[in-house]
mmCIF file of C-alpha atoms in Angstrom:
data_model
loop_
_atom_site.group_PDB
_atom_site.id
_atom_site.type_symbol
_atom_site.label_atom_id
_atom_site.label_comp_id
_atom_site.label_asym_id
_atom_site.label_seq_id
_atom_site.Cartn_x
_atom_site.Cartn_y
_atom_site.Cartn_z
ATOM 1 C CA UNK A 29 109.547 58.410 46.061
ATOM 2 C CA UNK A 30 108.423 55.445 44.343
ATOM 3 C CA UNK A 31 106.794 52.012 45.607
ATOM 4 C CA UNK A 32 109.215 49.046 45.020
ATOM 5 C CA UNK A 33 108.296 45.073 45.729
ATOM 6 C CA UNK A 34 110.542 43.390 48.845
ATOM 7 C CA UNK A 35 110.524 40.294 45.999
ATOM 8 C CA UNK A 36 113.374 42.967 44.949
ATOM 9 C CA UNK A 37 115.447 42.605 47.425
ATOM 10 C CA UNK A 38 114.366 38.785 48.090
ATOM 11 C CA UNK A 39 116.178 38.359 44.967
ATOM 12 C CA UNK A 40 119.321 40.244 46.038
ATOM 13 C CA UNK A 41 119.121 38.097 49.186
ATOM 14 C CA UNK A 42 117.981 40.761 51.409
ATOM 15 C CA UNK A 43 115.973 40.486 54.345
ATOM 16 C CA UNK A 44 114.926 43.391 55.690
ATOM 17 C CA UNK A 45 111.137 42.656 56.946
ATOM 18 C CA UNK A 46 108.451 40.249 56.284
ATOM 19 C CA UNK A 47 105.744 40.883 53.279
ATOM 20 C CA UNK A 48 107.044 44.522 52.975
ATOM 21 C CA UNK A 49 106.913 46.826 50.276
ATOM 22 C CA UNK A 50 109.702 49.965 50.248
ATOM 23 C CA UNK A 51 109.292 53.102 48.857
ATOM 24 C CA UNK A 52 112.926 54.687 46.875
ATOM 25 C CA UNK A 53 113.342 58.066 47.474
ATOM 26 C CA UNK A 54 116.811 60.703 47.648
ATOM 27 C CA UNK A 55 118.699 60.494 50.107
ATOM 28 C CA UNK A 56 119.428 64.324 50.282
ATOM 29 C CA UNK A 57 115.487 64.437 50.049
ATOM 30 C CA UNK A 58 115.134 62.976 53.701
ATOM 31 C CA UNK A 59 118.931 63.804 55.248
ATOM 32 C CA UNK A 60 118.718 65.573 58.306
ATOM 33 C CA UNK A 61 114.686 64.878 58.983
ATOM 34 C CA UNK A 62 113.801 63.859 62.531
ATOM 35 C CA UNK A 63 110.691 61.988 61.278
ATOM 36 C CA UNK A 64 109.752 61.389 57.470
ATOM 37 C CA UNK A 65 106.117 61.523 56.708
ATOM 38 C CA UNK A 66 104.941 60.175 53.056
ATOM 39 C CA UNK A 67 102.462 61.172 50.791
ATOM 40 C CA UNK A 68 100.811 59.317 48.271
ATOM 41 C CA UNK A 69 99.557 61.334 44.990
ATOM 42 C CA UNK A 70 95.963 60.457 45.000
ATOM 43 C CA UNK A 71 94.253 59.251 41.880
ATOM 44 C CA UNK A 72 92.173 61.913 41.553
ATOM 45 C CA UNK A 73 95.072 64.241 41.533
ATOM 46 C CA UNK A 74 93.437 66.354 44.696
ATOM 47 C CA UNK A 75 95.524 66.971 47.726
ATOM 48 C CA UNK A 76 95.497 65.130 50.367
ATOM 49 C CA UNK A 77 94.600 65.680 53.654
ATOM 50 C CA UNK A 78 96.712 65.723 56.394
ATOM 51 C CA UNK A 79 95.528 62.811 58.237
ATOM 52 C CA UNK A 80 96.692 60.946 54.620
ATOM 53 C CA UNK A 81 100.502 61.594 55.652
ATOM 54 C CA UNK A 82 101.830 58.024 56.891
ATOM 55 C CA UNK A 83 105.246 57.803 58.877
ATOM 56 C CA UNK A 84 108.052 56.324 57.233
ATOM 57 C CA UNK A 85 110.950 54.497 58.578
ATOM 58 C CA UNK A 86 114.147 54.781 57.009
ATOM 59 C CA UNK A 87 115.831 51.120 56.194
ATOM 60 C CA UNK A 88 119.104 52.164 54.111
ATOM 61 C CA UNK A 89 121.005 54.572 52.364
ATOM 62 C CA UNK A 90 123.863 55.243 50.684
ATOM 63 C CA UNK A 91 124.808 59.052 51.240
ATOM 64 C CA UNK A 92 127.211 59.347 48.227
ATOM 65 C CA UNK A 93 125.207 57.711 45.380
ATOM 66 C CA UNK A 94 122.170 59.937 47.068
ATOM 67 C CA UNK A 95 119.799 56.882 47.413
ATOM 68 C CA UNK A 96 117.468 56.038 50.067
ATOM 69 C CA UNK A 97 115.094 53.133 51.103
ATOM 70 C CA UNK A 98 112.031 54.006 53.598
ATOM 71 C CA UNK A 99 109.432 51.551 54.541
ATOM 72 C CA UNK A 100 105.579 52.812 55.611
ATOM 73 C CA UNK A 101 103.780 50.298 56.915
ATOM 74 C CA UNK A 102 100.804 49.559 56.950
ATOM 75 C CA UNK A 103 100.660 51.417 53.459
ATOM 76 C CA UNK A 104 97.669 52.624 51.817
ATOM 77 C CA UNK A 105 95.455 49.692 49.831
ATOM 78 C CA UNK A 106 95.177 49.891 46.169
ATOM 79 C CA UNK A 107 98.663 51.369 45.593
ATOM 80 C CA UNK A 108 100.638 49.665 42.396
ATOM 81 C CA UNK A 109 103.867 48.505 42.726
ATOM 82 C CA UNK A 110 106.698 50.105 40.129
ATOM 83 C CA UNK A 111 108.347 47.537 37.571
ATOM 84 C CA UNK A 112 112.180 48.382 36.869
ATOM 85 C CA UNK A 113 113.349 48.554 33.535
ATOM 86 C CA UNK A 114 115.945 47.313 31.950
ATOM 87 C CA UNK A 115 118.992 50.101 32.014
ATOM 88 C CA UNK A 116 120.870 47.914 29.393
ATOM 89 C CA UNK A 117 118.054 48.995 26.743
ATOM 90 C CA UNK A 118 118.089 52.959 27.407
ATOM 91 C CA UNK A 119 118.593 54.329 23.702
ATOM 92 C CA UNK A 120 119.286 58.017 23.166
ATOM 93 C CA UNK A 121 115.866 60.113 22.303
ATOM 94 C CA UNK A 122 113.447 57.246 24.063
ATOM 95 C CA UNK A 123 110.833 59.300 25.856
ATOM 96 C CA UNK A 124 110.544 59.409 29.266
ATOM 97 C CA UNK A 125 108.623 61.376 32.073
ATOM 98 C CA UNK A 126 108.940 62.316 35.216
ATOM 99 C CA UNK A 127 106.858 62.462 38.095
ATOM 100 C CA UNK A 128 107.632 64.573 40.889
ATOM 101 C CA UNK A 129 106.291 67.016 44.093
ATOM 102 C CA UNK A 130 107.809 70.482 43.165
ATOM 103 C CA UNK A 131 106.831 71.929 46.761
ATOM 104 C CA UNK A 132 106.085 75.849 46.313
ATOM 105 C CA UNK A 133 102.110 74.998 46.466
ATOM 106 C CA UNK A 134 102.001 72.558 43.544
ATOM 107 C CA UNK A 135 101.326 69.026 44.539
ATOM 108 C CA UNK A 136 102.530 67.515 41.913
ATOM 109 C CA UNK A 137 103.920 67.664 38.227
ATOM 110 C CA UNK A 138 104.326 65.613 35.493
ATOM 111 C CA UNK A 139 107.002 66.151 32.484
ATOM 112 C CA UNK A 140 107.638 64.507 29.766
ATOM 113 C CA UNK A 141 111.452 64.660 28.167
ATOM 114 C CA UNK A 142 113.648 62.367 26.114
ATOM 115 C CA UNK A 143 117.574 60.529 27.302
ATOM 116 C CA UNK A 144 120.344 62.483 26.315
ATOM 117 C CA UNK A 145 122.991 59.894 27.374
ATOM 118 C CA UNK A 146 124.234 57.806 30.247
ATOM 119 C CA UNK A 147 126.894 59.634 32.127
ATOM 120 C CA UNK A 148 129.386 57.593 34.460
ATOM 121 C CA UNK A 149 130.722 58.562 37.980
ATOM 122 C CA UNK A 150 128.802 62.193 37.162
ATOM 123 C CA UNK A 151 129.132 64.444 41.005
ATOM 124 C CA UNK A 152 127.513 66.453 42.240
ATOM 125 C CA UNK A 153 126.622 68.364 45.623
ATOM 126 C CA UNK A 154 123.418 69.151 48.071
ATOM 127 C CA UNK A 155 124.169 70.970 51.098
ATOM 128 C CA UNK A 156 127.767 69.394 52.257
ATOM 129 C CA UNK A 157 127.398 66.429 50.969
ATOM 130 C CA UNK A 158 128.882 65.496 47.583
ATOM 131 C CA UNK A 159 127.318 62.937 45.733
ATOM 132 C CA UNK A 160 128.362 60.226 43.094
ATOM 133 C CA UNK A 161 126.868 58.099 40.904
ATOM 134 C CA UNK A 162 126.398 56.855 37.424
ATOM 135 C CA UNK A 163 123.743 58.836 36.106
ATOM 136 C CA UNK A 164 120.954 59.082 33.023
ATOM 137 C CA UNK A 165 120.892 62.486 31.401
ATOM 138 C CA UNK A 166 117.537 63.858 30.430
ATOM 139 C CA UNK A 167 115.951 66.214 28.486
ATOM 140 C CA UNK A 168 112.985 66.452 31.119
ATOM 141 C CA UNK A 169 111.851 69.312 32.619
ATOM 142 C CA UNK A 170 112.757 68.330 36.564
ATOM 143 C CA UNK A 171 112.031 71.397 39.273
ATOM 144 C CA UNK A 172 113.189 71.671 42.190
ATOM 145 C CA UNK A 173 111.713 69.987 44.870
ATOM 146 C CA UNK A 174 111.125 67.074 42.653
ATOM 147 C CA UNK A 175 114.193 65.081 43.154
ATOM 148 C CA UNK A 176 113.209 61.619 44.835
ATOM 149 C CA UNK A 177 110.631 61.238 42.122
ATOM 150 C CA UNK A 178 110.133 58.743 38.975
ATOM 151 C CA UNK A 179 111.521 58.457 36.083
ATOM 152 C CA UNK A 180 109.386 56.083 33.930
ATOM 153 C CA UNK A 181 109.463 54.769 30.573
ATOM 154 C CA UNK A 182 106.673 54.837 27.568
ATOM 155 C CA UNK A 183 105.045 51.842 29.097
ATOM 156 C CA UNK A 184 105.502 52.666 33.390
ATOM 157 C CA UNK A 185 108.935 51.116 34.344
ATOM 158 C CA UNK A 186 110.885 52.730 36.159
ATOM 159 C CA UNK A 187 113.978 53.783 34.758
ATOM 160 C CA UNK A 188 115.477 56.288 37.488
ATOM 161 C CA UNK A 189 114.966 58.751 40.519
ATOM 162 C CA UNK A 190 114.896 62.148 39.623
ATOM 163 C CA UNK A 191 118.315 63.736 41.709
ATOM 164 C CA UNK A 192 119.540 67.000 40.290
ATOM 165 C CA UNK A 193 119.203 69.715 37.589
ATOM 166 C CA UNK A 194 122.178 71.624 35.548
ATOM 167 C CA UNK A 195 121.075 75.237 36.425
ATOM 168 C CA UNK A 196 122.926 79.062 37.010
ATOM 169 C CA UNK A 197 119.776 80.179 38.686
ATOM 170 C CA UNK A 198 118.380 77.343 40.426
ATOM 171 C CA UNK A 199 115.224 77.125 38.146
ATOM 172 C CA UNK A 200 114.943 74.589 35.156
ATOM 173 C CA UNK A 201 116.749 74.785 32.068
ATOM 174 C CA UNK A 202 116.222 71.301 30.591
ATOM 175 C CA UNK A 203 118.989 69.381 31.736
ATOM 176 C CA UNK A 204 118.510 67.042 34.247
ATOM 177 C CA UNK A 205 119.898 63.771 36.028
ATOM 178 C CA UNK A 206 118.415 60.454 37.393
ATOM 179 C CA UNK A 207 119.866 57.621 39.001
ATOM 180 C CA UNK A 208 119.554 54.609 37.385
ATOM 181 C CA UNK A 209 117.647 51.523 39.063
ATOM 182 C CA UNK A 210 120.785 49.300 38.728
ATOM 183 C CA UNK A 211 122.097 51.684 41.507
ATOM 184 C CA UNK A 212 119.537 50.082 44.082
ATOM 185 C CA UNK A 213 121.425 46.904 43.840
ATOM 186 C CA UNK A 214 124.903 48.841 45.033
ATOM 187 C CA UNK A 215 122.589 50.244 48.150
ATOM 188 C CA UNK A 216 121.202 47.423 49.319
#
């Protein structure tokens, strides 16, 4: 997941706490969980230890466009807050990366892939539950077990969250799809 400001939703005219920050996540990532514990990558890219896993709280969702809010609180000090980007300035080819928890024993991953295009009402299914959204297409390698994650720009903004992959076999074969931040605005 990633680490967004309450000023966020302060601006949408939300109130969902006091001096909160949220972290944006799947909602297919945490569906069906009796308790959600978080994880935050640390900076020195080492695993962390099990008493590091906070408890999260889930605060909304919206099931079809596959987007969930979670609060921890207290969260960990020193942690930087995302900045969105602007989806209205996505240009076919910009690079992007993305940042994600594969599971399988590797903590974490980092790829590096380019926009393909910006794909409207795109579905697509986890479990029972179909999904649909407006999506970003990427060229980024995304495995699975890393949907929920960024997708950041060049300069750190996030663009999208990391939701599914176009694949026969269930591993990676390039093509992959995000869920634009202007989405967050429709879930909360």
């Amino acid at each position: 997941g990633v680490i967004i400001d309450k000023q966020i939703f302060d601006d949408l005219q939300q109130t969902f706490g006091q001096k909160k920050d949220y972290i944006l996540t799947n909602w297919h990532v945490i569906d069906g969980a009796a308790s959600l514990g978080v994880i935050f990558k640390l900076s020195s890219g080492l695993r962390p230890k099990y008493s590091e896993i906070y408890r999260g709280n889930l605060i909304t969702f919206d099931a079809v466009k596959d987007l969930a809010i979670i609060e921890v609180d207290p969260l960990p000090k020193n942690l930087s807050k995302v900045k969105f980007a602007n989806i209205n300035n996505l240009e076919i080819g910009e690079k992007v990366f993305a940042i994600g928890h594969p599971g399988n024993g590797t903590a974490w991953s980092f790829t590096d892939g380019s926009i393909s295009q910006y794909v409207e009402d795109q579905e697509w299914n986890y479990g029972k539950t179909k999904h649909q959204a407006s999506v970003i297409q990427t060229q980024t390698p995304i495995n699975p077990g890393n949907s929920g994650g960024a997708l950041v720009t060049m300069d750190g903004r996030l663009i999208g969250i990391n939701a599914s992959i176009v694949s026969q076999t269930g591993g990676n074969v390039g093509i992959s799809f995000a869920i634009p931040v202007n989405m967050v605005e429709r879930v909360v």
